[in-house]
mmCIF file of C-alpha atoms in Angstrom:
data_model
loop_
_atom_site.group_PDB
_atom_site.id
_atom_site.type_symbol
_atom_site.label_atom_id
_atom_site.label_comp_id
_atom_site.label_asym_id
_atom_site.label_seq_id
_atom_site.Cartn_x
_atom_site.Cartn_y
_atom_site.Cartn_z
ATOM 1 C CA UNK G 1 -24.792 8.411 4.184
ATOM 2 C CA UNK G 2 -28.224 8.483 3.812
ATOM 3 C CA UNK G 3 -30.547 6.911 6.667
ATOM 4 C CA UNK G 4 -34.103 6.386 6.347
ATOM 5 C CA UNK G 5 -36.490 8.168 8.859
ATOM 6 C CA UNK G 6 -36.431 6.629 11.631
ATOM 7 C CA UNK G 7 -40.105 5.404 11.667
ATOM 8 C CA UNK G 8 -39.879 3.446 8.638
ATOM 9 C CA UNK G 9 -36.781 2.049 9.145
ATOM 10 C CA UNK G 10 -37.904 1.042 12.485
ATOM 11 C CA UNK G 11 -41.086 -1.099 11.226
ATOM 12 C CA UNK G 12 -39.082 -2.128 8.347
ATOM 13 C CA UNK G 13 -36.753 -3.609 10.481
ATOM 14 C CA UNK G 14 -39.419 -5.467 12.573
ATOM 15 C CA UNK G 15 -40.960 -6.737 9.870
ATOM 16 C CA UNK G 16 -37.634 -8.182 8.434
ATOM 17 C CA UNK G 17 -37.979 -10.404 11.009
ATOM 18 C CA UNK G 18 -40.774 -12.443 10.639
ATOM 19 C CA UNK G 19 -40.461 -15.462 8.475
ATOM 20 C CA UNK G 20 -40.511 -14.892 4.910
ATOM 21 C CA UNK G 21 -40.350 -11.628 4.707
ATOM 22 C CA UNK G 22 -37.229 -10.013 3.040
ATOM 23 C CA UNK G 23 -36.531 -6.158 3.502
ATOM 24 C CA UNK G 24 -37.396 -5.642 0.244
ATOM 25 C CA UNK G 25 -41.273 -6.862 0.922
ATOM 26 C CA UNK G 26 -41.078 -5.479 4.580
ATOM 27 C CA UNK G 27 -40.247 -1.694 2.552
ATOM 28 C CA UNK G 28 -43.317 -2.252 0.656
ATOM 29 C CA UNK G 29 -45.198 -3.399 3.332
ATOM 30 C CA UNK G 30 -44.209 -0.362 5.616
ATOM 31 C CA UNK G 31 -44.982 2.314 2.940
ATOM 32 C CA UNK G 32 -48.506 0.450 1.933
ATOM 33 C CA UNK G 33 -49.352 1.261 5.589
ATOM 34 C CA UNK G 34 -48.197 4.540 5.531
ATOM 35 C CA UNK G 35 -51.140 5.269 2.921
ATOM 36 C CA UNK G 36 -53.283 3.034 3.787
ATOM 37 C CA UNK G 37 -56.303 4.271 5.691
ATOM 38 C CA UNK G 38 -55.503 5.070 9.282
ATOM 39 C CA UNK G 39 -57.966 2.837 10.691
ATOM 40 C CA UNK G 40 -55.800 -0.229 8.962
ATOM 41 C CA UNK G 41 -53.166 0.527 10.493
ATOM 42 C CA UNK G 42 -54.728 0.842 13.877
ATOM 43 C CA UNK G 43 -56.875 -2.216 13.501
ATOM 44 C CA UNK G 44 -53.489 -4.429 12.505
ATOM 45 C CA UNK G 45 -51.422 -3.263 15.580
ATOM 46 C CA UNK G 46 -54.036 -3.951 17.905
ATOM 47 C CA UNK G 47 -54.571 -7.271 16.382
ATOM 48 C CA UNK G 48 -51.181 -8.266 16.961
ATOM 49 C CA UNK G 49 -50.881 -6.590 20.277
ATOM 50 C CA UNK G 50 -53.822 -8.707 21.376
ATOM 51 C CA UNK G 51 -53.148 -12.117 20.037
ATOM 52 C CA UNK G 52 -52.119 -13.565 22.822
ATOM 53 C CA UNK G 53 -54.339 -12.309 25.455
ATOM 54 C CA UNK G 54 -57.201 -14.766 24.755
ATOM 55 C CA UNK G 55 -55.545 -17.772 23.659
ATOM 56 C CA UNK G 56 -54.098 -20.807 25.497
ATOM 57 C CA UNK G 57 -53.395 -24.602 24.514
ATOM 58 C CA UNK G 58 -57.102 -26.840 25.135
ATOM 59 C CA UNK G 59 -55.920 -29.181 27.850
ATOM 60 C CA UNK G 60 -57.190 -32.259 25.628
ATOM 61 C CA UNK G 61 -55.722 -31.745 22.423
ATOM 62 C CA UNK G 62 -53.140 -28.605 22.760
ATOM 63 C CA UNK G 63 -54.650 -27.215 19.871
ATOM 64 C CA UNK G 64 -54.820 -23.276 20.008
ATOM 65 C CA UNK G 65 -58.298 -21.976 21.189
ATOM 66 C CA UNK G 66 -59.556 -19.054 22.631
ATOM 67 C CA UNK G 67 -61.661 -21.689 24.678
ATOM 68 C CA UNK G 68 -61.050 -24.362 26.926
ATOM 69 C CA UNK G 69 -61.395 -27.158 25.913
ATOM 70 C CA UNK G 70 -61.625 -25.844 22.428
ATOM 71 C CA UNK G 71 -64.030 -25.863 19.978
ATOM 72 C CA UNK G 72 -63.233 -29.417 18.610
ATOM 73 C CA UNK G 73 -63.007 -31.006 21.682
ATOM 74 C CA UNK G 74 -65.964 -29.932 23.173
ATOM 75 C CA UNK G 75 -68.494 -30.678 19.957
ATOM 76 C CA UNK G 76 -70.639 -33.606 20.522
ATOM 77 C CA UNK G 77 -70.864 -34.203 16.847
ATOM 78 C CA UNK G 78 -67.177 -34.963 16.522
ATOM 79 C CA UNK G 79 -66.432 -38.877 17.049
ATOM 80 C CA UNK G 80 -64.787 -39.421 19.903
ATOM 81 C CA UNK G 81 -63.718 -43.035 18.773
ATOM 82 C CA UNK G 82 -60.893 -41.296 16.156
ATOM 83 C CA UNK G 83 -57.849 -39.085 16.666
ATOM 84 C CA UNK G 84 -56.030 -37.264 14.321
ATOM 85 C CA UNK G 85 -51.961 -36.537 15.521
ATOM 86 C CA UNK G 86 -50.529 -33.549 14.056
ATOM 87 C CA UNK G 87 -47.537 -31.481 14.076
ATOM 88 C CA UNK G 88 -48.806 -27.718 14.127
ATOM 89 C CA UNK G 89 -52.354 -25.728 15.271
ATOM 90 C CA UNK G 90 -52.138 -25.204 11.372
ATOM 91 C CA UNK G 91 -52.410 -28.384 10.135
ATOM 92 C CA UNK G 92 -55.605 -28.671 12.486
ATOM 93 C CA UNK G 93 -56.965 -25.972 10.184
ATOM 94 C CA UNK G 94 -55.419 -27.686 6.838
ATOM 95 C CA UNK G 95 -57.391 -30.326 7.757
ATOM 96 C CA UNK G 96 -60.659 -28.876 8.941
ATOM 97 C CA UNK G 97 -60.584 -26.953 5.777
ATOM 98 C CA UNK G 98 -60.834 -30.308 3.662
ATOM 99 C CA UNK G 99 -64.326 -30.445 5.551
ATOM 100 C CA UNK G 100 -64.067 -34.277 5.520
ATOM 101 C CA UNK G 101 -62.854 -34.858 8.865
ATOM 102 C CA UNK G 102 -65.067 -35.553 11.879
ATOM 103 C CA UNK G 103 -63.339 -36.717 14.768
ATOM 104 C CA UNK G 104 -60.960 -35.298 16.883
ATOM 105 C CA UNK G 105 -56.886 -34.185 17.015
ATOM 106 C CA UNK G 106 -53.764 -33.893 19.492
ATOM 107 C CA UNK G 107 -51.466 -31.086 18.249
ATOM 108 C CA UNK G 108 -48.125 -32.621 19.173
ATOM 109 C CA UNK G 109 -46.484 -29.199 18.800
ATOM 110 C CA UNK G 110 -43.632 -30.422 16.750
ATOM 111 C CA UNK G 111 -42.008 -33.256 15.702
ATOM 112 C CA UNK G 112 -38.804 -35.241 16.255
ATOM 113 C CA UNK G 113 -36.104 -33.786 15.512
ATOM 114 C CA UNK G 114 -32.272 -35.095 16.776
ATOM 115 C CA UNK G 115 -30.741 -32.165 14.705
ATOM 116 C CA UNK G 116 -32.736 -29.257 16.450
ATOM 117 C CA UNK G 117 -32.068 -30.932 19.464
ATOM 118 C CA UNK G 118 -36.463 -32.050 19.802
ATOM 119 C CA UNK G 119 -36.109 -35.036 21.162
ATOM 120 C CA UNK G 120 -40.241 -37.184 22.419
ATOM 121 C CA UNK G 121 -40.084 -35.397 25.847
ATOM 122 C CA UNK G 122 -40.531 -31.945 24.057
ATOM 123 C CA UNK G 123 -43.518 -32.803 22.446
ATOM 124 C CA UNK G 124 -46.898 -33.772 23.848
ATOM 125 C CA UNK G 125 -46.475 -37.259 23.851
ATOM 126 C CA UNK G 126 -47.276 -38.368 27.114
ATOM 127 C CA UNK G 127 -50.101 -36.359 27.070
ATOM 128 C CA UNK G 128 -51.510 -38.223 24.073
ATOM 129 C CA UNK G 129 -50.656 -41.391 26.091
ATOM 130 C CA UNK G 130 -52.720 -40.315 28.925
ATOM 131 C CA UNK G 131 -55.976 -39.474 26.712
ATOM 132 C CA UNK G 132 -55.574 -42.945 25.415
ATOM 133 C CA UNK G 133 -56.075 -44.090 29.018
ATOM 134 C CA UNK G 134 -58.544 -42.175 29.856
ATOM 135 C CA UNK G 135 -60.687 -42.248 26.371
ATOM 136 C CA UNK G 136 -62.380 -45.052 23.987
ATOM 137 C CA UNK G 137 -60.050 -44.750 21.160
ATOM 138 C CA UNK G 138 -60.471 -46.548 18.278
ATOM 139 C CA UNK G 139 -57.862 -45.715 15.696
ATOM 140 C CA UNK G 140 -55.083 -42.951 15.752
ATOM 141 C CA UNK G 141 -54.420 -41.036 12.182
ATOM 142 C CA UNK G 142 -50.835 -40.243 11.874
ATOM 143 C CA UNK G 143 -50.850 -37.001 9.929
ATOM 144 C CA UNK G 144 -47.610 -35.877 10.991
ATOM 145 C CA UNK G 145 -45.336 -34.057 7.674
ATOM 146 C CA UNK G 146 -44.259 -36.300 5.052
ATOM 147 C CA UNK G 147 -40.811 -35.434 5.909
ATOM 148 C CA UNK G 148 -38.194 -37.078 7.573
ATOM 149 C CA UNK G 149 -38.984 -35.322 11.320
ATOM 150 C CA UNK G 150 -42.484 -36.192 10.022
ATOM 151 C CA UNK G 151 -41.615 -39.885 9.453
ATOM 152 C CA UNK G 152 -39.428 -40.478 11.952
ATOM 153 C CA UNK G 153 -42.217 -39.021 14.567
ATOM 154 C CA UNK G 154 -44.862 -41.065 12.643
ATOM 155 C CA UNK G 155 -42.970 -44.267 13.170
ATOM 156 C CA UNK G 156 -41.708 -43.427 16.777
ATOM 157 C CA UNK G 157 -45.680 -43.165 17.767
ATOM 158 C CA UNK G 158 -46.734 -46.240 16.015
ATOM 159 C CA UNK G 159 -43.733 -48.230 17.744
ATOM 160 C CA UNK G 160 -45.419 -46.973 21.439
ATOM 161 C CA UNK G 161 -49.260 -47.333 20.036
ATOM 162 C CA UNK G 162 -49.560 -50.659 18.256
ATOM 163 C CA UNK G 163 -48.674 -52.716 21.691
ATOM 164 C CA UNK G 164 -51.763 -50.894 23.070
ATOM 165 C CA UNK G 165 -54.253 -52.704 20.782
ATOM 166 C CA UNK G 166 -55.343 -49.321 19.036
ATOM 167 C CA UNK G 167 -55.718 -48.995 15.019
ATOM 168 C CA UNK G 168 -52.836 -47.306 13.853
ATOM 169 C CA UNK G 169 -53.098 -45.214 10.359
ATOM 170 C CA UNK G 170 -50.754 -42.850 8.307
ATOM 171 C CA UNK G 171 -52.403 -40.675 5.920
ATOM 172 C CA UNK G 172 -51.441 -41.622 2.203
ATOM 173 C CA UNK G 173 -48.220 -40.329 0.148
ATOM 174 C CA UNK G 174 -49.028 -40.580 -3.584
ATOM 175 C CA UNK G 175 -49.375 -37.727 -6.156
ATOM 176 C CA UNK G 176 -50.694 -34.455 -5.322
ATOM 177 C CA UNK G 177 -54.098 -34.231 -6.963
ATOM 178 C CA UNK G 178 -53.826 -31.775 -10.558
ATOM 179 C CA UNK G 179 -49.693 -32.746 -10.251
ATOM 180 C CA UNK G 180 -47.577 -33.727 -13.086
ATOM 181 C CA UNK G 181 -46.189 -37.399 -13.311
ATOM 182 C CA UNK G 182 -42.916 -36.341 -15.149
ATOM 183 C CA UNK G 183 -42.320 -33.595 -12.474
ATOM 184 C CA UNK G 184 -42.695 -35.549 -9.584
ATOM 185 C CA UNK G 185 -39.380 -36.451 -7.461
ATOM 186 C CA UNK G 186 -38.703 -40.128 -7.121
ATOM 187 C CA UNK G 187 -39.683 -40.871 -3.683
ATOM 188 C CA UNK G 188 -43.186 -40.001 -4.002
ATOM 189 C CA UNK G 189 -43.528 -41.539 -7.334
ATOM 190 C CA UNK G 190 -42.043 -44.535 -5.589
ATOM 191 C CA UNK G 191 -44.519 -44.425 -2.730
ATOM 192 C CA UNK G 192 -47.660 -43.415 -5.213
ATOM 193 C CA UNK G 193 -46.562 -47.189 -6.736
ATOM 194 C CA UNK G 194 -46.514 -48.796 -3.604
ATOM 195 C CA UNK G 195 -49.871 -47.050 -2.224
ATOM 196 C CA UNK G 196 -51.734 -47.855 -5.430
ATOM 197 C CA UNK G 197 -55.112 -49.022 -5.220
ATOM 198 C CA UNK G 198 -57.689 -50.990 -7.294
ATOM 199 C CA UNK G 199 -60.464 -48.834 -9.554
ATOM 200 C CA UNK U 1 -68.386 -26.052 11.518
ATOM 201 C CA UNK U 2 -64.953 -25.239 13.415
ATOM 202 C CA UNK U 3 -64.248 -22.028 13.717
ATOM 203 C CA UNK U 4 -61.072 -20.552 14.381
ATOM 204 C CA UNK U 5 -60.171 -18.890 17.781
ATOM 205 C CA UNK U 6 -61.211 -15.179 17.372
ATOM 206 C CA UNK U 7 -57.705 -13.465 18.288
ATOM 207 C CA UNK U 8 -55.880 -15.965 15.805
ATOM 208 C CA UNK U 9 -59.165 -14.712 12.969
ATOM 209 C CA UNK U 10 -58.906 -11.590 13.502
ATOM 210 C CA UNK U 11 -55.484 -11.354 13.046
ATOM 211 C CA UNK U 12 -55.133 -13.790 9.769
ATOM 212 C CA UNK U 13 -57.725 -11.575 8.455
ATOM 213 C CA UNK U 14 -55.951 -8.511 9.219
ATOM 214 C CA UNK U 15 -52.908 -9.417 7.381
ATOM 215 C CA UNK U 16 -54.675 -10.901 4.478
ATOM 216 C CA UNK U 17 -55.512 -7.103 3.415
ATOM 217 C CA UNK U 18 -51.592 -6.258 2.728
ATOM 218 C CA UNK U 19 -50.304 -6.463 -0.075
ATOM 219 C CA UNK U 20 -48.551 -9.550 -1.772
ATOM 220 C CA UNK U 21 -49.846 -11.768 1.391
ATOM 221 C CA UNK U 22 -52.778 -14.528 1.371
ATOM 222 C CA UNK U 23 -54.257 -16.293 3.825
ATOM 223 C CA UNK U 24 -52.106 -18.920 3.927
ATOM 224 C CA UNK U 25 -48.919 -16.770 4.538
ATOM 225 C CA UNK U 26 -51.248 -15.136 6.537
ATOM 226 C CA UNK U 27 -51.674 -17.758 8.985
ATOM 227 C CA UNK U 28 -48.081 -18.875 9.035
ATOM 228 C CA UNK U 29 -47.478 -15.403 10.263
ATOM 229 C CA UNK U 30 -50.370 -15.505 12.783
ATOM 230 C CA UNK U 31 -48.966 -18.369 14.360
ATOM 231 C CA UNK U 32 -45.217 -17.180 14.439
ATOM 232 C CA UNK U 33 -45.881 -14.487 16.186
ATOM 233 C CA UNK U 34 -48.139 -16.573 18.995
ATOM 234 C CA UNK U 35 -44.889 -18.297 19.108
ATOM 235 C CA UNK U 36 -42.140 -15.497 19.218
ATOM 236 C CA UNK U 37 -41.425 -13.762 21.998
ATOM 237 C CA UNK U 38 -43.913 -11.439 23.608
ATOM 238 C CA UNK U 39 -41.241 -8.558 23.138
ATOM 239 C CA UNK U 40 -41.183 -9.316 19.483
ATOM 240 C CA UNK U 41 -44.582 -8.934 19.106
ATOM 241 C CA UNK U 42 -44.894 -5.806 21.223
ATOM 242 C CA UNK U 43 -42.548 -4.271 19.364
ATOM 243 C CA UNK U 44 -43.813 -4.950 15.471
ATOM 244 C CA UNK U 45 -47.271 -3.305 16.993
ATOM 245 C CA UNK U 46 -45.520 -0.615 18.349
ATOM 246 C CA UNK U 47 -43.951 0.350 15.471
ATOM 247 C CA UNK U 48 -46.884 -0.087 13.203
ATOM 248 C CA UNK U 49 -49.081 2.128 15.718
ATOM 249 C CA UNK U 50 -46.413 4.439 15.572
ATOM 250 C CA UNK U 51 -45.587 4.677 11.731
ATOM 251 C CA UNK U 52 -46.750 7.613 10.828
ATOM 252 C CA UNK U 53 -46.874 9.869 13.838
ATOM 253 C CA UNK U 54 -43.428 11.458 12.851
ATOM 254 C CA UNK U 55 -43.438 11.029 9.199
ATOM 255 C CA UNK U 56 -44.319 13.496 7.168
ATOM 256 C CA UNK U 57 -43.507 15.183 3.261
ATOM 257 C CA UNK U 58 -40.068 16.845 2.966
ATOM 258 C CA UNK U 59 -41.295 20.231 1.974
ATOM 259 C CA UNK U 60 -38.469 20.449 -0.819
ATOM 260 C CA UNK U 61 -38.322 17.215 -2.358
ATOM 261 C CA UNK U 62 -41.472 15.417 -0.953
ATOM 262 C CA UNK U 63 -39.794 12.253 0.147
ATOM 263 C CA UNK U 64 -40.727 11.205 3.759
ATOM 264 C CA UNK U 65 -38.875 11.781 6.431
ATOM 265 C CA UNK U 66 -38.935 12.480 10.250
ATOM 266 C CA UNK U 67 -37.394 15.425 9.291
ATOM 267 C CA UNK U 68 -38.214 18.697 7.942
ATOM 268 C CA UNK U 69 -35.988 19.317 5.076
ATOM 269 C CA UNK U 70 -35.167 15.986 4.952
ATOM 270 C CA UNK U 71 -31.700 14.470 5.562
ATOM 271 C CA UNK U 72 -30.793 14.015 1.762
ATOM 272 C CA UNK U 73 -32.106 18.113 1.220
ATOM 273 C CA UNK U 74 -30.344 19.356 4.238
ATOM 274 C CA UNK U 75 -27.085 17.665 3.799
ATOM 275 C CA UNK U 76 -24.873 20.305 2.523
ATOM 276 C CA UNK U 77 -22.762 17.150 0.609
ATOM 277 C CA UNK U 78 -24.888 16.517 -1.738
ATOM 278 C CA UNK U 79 -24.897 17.953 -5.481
ATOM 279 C CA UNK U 80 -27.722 20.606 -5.618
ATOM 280 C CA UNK U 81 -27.494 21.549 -9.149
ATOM 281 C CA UNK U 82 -29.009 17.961 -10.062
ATOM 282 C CA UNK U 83 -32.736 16.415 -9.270
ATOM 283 C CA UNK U 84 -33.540 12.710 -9.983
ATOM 284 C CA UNK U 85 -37.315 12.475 -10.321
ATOM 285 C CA UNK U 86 -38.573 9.698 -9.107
ATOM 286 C CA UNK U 87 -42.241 8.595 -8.579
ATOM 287 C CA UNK U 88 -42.046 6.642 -4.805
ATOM 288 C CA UNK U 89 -40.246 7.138 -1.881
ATOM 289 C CA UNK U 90 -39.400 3.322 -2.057
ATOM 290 C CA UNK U 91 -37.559 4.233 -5.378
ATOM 291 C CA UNK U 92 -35.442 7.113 -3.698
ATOM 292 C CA UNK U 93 -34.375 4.490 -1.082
ATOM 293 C CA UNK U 94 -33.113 1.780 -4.056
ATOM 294 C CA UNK U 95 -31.145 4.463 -5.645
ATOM 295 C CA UNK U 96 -29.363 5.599 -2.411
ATOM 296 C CA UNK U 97 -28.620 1.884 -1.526
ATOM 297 C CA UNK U 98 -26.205 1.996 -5.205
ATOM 298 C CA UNK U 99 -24.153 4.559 -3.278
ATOM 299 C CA UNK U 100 -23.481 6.202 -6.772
ATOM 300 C CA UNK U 101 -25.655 9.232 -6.580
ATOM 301 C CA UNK U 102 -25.118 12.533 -5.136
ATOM 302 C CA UNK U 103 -27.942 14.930 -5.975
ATOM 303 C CA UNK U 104 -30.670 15.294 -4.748
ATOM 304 C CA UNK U 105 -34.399 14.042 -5.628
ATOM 305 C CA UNK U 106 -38.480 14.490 -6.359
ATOM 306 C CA UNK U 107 -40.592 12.431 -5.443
ATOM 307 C CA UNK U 108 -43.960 12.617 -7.553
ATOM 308 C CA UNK U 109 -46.271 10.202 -5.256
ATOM 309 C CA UNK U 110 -47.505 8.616 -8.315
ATOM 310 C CA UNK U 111 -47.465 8.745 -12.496
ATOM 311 C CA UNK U 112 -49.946 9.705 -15.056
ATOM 312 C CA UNK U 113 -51.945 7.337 -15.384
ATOM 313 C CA UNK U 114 -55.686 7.869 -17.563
ATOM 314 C CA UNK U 115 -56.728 4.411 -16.541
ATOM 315 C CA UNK U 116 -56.411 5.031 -12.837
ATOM 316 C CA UNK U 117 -57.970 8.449 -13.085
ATOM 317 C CA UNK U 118 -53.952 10.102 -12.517
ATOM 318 C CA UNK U 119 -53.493 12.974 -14.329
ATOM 319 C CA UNK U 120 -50.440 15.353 -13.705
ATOM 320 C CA UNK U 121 -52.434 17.766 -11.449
ATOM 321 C CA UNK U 122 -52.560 15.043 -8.833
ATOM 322 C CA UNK U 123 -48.433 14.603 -8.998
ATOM 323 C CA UNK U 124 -45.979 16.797 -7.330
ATOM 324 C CA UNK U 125 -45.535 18.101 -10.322
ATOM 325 C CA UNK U 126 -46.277 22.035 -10.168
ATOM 326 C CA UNK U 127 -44.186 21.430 -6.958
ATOM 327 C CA UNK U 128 -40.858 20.427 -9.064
ATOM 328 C CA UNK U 129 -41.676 23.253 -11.444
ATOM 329 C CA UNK U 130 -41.593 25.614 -8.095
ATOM 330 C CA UNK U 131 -38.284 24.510 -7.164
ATOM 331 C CA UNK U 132 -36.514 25.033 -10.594
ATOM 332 C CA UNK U 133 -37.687 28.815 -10.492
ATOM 333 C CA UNK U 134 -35.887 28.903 -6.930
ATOM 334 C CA UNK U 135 -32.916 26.708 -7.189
ATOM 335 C CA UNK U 136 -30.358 26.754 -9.827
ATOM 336 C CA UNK U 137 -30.426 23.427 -11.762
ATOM 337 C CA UNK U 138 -28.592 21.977 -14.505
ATOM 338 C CA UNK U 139 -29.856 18.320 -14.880
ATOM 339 C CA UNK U 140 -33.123 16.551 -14.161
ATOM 340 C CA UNK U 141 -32.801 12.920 -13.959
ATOM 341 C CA UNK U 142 -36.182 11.629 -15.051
ATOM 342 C CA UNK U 143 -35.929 8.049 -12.917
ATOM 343 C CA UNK U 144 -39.761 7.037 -13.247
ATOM 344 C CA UNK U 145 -40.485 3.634 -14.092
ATOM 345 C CA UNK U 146 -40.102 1.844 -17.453
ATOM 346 C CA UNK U 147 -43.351 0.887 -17.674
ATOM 347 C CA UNK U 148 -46.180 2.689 -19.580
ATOM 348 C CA UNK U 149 -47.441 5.200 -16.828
ATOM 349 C CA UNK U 150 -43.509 5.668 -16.244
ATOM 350 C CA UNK U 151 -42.881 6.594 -19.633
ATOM 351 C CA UNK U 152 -46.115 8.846 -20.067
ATOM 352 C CA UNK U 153 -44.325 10.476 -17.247
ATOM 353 C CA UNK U 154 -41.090 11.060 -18.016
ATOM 354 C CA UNK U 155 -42.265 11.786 -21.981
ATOM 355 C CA UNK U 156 -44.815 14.467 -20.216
ATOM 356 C CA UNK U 157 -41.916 15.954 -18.084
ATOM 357 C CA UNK U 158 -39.677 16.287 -20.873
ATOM 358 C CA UNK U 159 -41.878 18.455 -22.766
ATOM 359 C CA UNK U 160 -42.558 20.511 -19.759
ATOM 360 C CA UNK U 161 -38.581 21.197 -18.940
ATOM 361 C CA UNK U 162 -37.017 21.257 -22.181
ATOM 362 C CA UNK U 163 -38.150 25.004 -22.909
ATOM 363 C CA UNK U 164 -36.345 25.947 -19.677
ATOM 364 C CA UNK U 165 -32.975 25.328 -20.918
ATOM 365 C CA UNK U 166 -32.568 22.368 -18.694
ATOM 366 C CA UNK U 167 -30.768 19.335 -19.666
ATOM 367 C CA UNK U 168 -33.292 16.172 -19.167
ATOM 368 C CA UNK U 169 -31.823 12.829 -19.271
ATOM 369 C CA UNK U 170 -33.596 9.483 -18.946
ATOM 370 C CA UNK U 171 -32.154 6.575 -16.667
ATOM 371 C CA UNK U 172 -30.992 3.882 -19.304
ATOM 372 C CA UNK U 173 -32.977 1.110 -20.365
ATOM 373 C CA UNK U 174 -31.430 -2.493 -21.411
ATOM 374 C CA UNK U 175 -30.990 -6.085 -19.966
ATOM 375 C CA UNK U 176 -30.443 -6.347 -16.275
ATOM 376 C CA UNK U 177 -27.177 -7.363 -15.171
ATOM 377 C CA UNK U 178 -26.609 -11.227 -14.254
ATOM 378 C CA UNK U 179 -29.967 -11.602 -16.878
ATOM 379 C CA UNK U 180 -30.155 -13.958 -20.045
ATOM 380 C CA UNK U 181 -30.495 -12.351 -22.957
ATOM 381 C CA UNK U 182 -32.073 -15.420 -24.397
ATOM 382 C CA UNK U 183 -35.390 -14.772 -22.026
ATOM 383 C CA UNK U 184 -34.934 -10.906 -22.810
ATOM 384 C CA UNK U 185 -38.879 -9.770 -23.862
ATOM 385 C CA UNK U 186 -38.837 -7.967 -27.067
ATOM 386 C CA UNK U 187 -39.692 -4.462 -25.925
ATOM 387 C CA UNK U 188 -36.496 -4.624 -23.434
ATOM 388 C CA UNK U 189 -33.659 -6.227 -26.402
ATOM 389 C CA UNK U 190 -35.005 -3.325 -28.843
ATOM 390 C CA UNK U 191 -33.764 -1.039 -26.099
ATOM 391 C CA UNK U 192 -31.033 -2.514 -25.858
ATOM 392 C CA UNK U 193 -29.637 -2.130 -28.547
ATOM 393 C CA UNK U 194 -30.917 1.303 -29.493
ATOM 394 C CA UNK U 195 -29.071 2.428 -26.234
ATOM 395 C CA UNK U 196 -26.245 0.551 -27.095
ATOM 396 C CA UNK U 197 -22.508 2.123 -26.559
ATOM 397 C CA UNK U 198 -19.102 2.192 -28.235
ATOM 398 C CA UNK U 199 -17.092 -0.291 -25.526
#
């Protein structure tokens, strides 16, 4: 039977694994970088290689930073007064990317989750608990999924926050903006009703 | 404005220049890979660092390989009086995963192509014309793509080989299997039924 050089099948293999990525695209991914300019290649191993050498969670809001605390936490521009709660560093970026957004997060690092076995204690929930004793916080965004680990982490925090006096928000479900009425599933359409608003 | 940590950057970017992937997927890789384990990681950026240091050109059929002839032209098994002709190595590796095929192949690195500045000079194609002066064969497969630059290569190959004596066949053309006929372009139904057979 014919076997591929071992090489290929090698990085093929390892790139099979990441998420997404079927052996059909990890294949075409492995041959681009076979032509691709030498220095690519190079500069894309290293990359990985040195990913985590530099980067550690910022011991205020366990987002990802190279810095500590990160960049966030340690602008005075950013009001101090507001905290986002997310699940992921990536929904950090999500929502720094809207540009809209000027106070400050806590990267839970997950969210609740009986079937995976993620239970409060996994995430950084105490820890959020202690920067609410030790900060001026006004209001708390929830911007945790809107799925059901989402919701049920959403709801969990606002059961432990509300008897603390704080404001306690969940970004809106409604209608993704350029979205299709007639194509949209029956919960959101049911929550886009509930969450109307006056013009 | 927040900036990303640099590792997490420089990585994102890095894998935004591959193929097929944007900088969302991008990201989602980024951050599964802070996550995996270290070993995981090690290992993908070993394997792209080390890509092509054994890989190079079988010097029959010009397929890559660790190897030099390559497995499929050393293997005494396999049916020497036949070549498929083939334009990427990716294409000799979806044939041999059919299991069907026992010759042996050429892989072109490319097809004409006037748009892209791809003329048959920069094809392996005085290279195949080389081999059927030394070795003694009785069919040439033509397996390039159906697509235009496929077809301008196959048509171009045909006129070269037919003087020789050589019989030149063409792999078939027609609806895929497990397709709908019903969302069948035009181009592919015609074929279809020109190639069709008594049953």
């Amino acid at each position: 039977m014919f076997t591929l050089a071992k090489p290929l099948a090698r990085l093929i293999a390892e790139l099979s694994r990441l998420p997404g990525i079927g052996p059909k695209t990890a294949s075409r991914l492995t041959f681009y970088l076979l032509r691709a300019p030498k220095e690519q290649a190079t500069a894309l191993a290293q990359a990985i290689g040195e990913l985590r050498q530099n980067i550690r969670e910022c011991e205020i809001c366990f987002n990802l930073s190279d810095e500590n605390p990160c960049a966030i936490c340690s602008d005075p521009q950013r009001d101090k007064s507001v905290i986002c709660v997310v699940e992921e560093p990536l929904d950090v970026l999500a929502i720094e990317r809207t540009g809209e957004y000027r106070g400050r997060y806590h990267v839970l690092h997950g969210a609740i989750s009986p079937v995976d076995g993620i239970g409060p204690e996994d995430l950084k929930i105490s820890e959020l608990l202690r920067r609410l004793d030790k900060e001026k916080i006004e209001e708390i965004i929830l911007a945790t999924n809107p799925n059901l680990e989402g919701e049920s982490t959403a709801m969990y925090l606002h059961r432990l926050l509300i008897p603390r006096g704080i404001r306690v928000t969940r970004i809106a479900h409604g209608l993704p903006v350029g979205g299709d009425l007639e194509y949209a599933d029956q919960v959101t359409l049911i929550r886009a009703l509930e969450g109307r608003r006056e013009m």
